[in-house]
Amino acid sequence: MAQPLVVKKDDDMDEEEYYSPFLGIEKGAVLQEARVFNDPQLDARRCCQVITKLLYLLNQGDTFTKVEATEVFFATTKLFQSKDAGLRRMVYLMIKELSPSADEVIIVTSSLMKDMNSKTDMYRANAIRVLCRIIDSTLLTQIERYLKQAIVDKNPVVASAALVSGIYLLQTSPEVVKRWSNEVQEAVQSRAALVQFHALALLHQIRQNDRLAVSKLVSSLTRGSVRSPLAQCLLIRYTSQVIRESGMNTQGGDRPFFDFLESCLRNKAEMVILEAARAITDLNGVTSRELTPAITVLQLFLSSSKPVLRFAAVRTLNKVASTHPLAVTNCNIDMESLISDQNRSIATLAITTLLKTGNESSVDRLMKQMTNFMSDIADEFKIVVVEAIRSLCLKFPLKYRSLMNFLSNILREEGGFDYKKAIVDSIIILIRDIPDAKESGLFHLCEFIEDCEFTYLSTQILHFLGNEGPKTSDPSKYIRYIYNRVILENATVRASAVSTLAKFGALVDALKPRIFVLLRRCLFDGDDEVRDRATLYIKLLDGEATVGETEKDVTDFLFGSLDVPLVNLEASLRNYEPSEVPFDISSVPKETKSQPLAEKKAAGKKSTGPASAVNGPVPTIDASYEKLLSSIPEFASFGKLFKSSAPVELTEAETEYSVNVVKHIYDGHVVLQYNCTNTIPEQLLEEVVVFVDASEADEFSEVASKPLRSLPYDSPGQTFVAFEKPEGVLATGKFSNILKFIVKEVDSSTGEAEDDGVEDEYQLEDFEIISADYMLKVGVSNFRNAWESMDAETERIDEYGLGVRESLAEAVSAVISILGMQPCEGTDIVQNNSRSHTCLLSGVFIGNVKVLVRLSFGISGPKEVAMKLAVRSDDPEVSDRIHEIVANG
């Protein structure tokens, strides 16, 4: 039963409350009431009430059984006898909601077609809507002539009904609707605002797959034939879409589409002005000069008496401030007045925009205004403000004290987990990126952890404190806060606090005796994990247990970040079979791979290759491949497998043979694994082998191949070809492939294959071995720390011109693809209309050489992208090679 709708009456009614008329209704009782539809003398008012209840039940999620729906439907059709206009409208709604089956539609079609030709326009419009909703394609052709006439009907209600029905039918019967183009084109010229709006929407949908036709449509309509504000908003959207798709330069001399958008800024209708301003600000590569007219009209709306206009304007300006902050600074005074706006959404957008556009001198003033503001908004808005404050602090690092104090104050206030996590994450980022903020930031986190109610945040802070605390001028002041967690917290936090204490003891010799005392106290803890950690760390710090040969090995064990993905480690541990041979963490794959053949699986195509490689858990792919390859004598001497690529499809979907290739990279060899599937039930393939032409890959020489003896229907198999390549050389090239085999016919009744076969071959697609194949995608948890820990002598910096690009996002994606490295900290995402961007990448180059890359992108001219590339690695020669890859890419 639905919850009662409580409605409060006016104040002069003693603030009484009354309940919804639908309170307590039950489906069974309403179905009994529906019998009034069968009365000889219909009571129109009562019938309307019963239909209202039925519609309420349907909209609340109640379902009718097939029998119940059929009974209600047939009873409803009897109400066509009534001449009451209100009841007739309710009947239309009921039939549409019941969605009758094909057999039942025939019963009501004649009544609806009669209404469609009625002299009453209300009947005609509603009958068209209902008919088009329930009719199938076979019956649609019978009423097509009426629908085409209705589109150009003089009554706008009828014409709009036909056009909206056309939009719906375009999904189910597109070929029929496309024949209405002439009538729809005529309706676009209608003087009725709603007809013009619906006609334009339908005409665009009819032509949306033909870019030239859409461009011509927009070009013809931008000359002034569209008068309806709603239709003009649609036209603005279509115009900006044409500009984006055609890649037109808005800075050229002849730019009719952009001029149309600018002219709409002077329209009388507010919705048109807002739509045009939003479209201009969303264009790629728009300049500050081109933004000025749009910013000007948005500034005027900031002082509007209508909340919806203020909200729309400040939201658009907030988005512009991310990419063109200087263009929005003229609006700062108007936005400061919105901080006290009664609408908290408007106030939040105003304050975050000011934080993006403000200068260093305005920071303190903004902080004072925000102190009272934060207590009045919901957590979701607070998170937006916190993220804006973090960006402002990184922009003006000298103001870290006031901003850090503000974050610390709101951290101690009440709030949910997501809100608190956003603040903690912000403080951690500021500590990492602003060295002067470390001491105060760590102290604020220690204060917060004393009263923190969230286990996750407590462990996160303790982990970070263990990494950064020992590096401060007075590490001892943090010990009290950490040990308090051992005494007062739950087992998870206590265990994390024990690890943090051990890190202080390992890095700060003066604190080691004190840490020993505290860790020994932990040996009496009631939790196994806490006791085990305390025991391990005491023995490590005392030298009784070893994890390596030097003290540095102990430090690396305590501090070192895990260089394998946790999901891969978990999968490897699950697959480990207990034996005398200990688990070797070096056997865990370092690369996180996407699920191979995902698209083909979605299409229902059978996967090929070893079951563990394709159908099994993604993280165990490398281990599975290595085990498979090491079992083949021809490849056993190749050494340790460095990387296995994702499968590359060499055949189209739904062809008679499915083949993909996996590239296995070794130091001096490359093994090509061809995964084959025979999709023809009447054939058996034998002696399956792939003939590889490496004439366009000069540095590779074929050394071995392993054919597939038999390939029955729908049973995946593998054939291999191995190539030798010079060690230490980044060998690349193109490979052509022909699948050769003996085909034998299979008797479908017995399943037996014929003795004689015929030699046949099948041309496969070409593929390439590229530079990215020699790079593993391995992320780092803290890029800055990893960068600073690498020898600066290995750093190589150079600048490159990437030519004309559609956007910065395209340039970033292209460089990441060329290098084959793992983006860090979400830096592969580029904001719309950004004119500069920094991307951080990490990976392991063949030879197990760790590599870090810092990419700085900028737009130096009209869509001309420039890039600064900085590389650090364990080997300076590898740093040089990364530059060579980019230079040749």
mmCIF file of N, CA and C in Angstrom, residues 29 60 104 115 192 230 233 255 273 280 354 375 453 466 521 603 608 611-612 626 677 696 741 743 780 783 829 861:
data_model
loop_
_atom_site.group_PDB
_atom_site.id
_atom_site.type_symbol
_atom_site.label_atom_id
_atom_site.label_comp_id
_atom_site.label_asym_id
_atom_site.label_seq_id
_atom_site.Cartn_x
_atom_site.Cartn_y
_atom_site.Cartn_z
ATOM 1 N N ALA A 29 -10.236 -4.120 -3.929
ATOM 2 C CA ALA A 29 -11.441 -3.299 -3.751
ATOM 3 C C ALA A 29 -11.683 -2.422 -4.976
ATOM 4 N N GLN A 60 1.917 3.547 -8.971
ATOM 5 C CA GLN A 60 2.614 3.231 -7.729
ATOM 6 C C GLN A 60 3.345 1.897 -7.808
ATOM 7 N N GLU A 104 -6.326 -7.693 -28.263
ATOM 8 C CA GLU A 104 -7.252 -6.750 -27.635
ATOM 9 C C GLU A 104 -7.298 -5.417 -28.355
ATOM 10 N N ASP A 115 -13.032 8.280 -33.280
ATOM 11 C CA ASP A 115 -12.708 9.524 -32.579
ATOM 12 C C ASP A 115 -11.665 10.334 -33.342
ATOM 13 N N ALA A 192 2.108 28.178 -34.768
ATOM 14 C CA ALA A 192 1.885 27.684 -33.408
ATOM 15 C C ALA A 192 3.221 27.273 -32.795
ATOM 16 N N LEU A 230 10.715 27.714 -27.829
ATOM 17 C CA LEU A 230 11.096 26.321 -27.611
ATOM 18 C C LEU A 230 11.848 25.760 -28.820
ATOM 19 N N CYS A 233 15.360 27.134 -29.017
ATOM 20 C CA CYS A 233 16.290 26.440 -28.113
ATOM 21 C C CYS A 233 16.783 25.133 -28.738
ATOM 22 N N ARG A 255 31.493 32.664 -40.569
ATOM 23 C CA ARG A 255 31.086 31.712 -39.522
ATOM 24 C C ARG A 255 29.611 31.905 -39.214
ATOM 25 N N ILE A 273 18.020 33.064 -24.689
ATOM 26 C CA ILE A 273 19.281 33.724 -24.321
ATOM 27 C C ILE A 273 20.155 32.773 -23.502
ATOM 28 N N ILE A 280 27.453 28.610 -26.421
ATOM 29 C CA ILE A 280 28.726 29.276 -26.742
ATOM 30 C C ILE A 280 29.813 28.872 -25.753
ATOM 31 N N LEU A 354 33.359 31.750 -7.136
ATOM 32 C CA LEU A 354 34.262 32.773 -6.589
ATOM 33 C C LEU A 354 35.598 32.162 -6.175
ATOM 34 N N SER A 375 27.177 25.842 7.423
ATOM 35 C CA SER A 375 26.230 25.158 8.307
ATOM 36 C C SER A 375 24.821 25.101 7.726
ATOM 37 N N GLU A 453 34.703 8.916 13.931
ATOM 38 C CA GLU A 453 33.803 7.775 14.095
ATOM 39 C C GLU A 453 33.854 6.817 12.911
ATOM 40 N N GLY A 466 52.032 7.610 9.157
ATOM 41 C CA GLY A 466 53.234 6.783 9.200
ATOM 42 C C GLY A 466 54.212 7.101 8.095
ATOM 43 N N ARG A 521 53.434 -3.586 24.822
ATOM 44 C CA ARG A 521 52.117 -3.505 25.454
ATOM 45 C C ARG A 521 51.032 -4.089 24.548
ATOM 46 N N ALA A 603 28.147 -9.537 -27.911
ATOM 47 C CA ALA A 603 27.426 -9.851 -29.136
ATOM 48 C C ALA A 603 27.044 -11.317 -29.215
ATOM 49 N N THR A 608 37.644 -17.404 -27.554
ATOM 50 C CA THR A 608 38.661 -18.364 -27.937
ATOM 51 C C THR A 608 39.847 -18.234 -27.019
ATOM 52 N N ALA A 611 40.873 -21.400 -21.539
ATOM 53 C CA ALA A 611 39.740 -20.978 -20.712
ATOM 54 C C ALA A 611 40.154 -20.033 -19.615
ATOM 55 N N SER A 612 41.300 -20.308 -19.012
ATOM 56 C CA SER A 612 41.746 -19.445 -17.924
ATOM 57 C C SER A 612 42.151 -18.081 -18.410
ATOM 58 N N GLU A 626 51.862 -17.748 -18.854
ATOM 59 C CA GLU A 626 53.234 -18.193 -18.577
ATOM 60 C C GLU A 626 53.280 -19.703 -18.350
ATOM 61 N N THR A 677 38.762 -20.572 -33.413
ATOM 62 C CA THR A 677 37.497 -21.269 -33.175
ATOM 63 C C THR A 677 36.835 -21.559 -34.514
ATOM 64 N N GLU A 696 57.580 -6.836 -43.369
ATOM 65 C CA GLU A 696 57.550 -5.447 -42.912
ATOM 66 C C GLU A 696 57.979 -5.321 -41.454
ATOM 67 N N PHE A 741 44.917 -24.783 -43.369
ATOM 68 C CA PHE A 741 44.389 -25.970 -42.689
ATOM 69 C C PHE A 741 43.896 -26.977 -43.709
ATOM 70 N N VAL A 743 40.530 -29.171 -44.376
ATOM 71 C CA VAL A 743 39.137 -29.208 -43.972
ATOM 72 C C VAL A 743 38.521 -30.544 -44.365
ATOM 73 N N VAL A 780 51.195 3.785 -9.477
ATOM 74 C CA VAL A 780 51.837 4.098 -8.191
ATOM 75 C C VAL A 780 50.806 4.806 -7.319
ATOM 76 N N PHE A 783 52.256 9.518 -6.731
ATOM 77 C CA PHE A 783 53.154 9.839 -7.848
ATOM 78 C C PHE A 783 54.261 10.792 -7.418
ATOM 79 N N ILE A 829 41.792 12.276 -17.385
ATOM 80 C CA ILE A 829 40.527 12.970 -17.650
ATOM 81 C C ILE A 829 40.818 14.455 -17.861
ATOM 82 N N GLY A 861 47.983 27.647 -30.342
ATOM 83 C CA GLY A 861 47.357 28.389 -31.437
ATOM 84 C C GLY A 861 45.981 27.825 -31.682
#
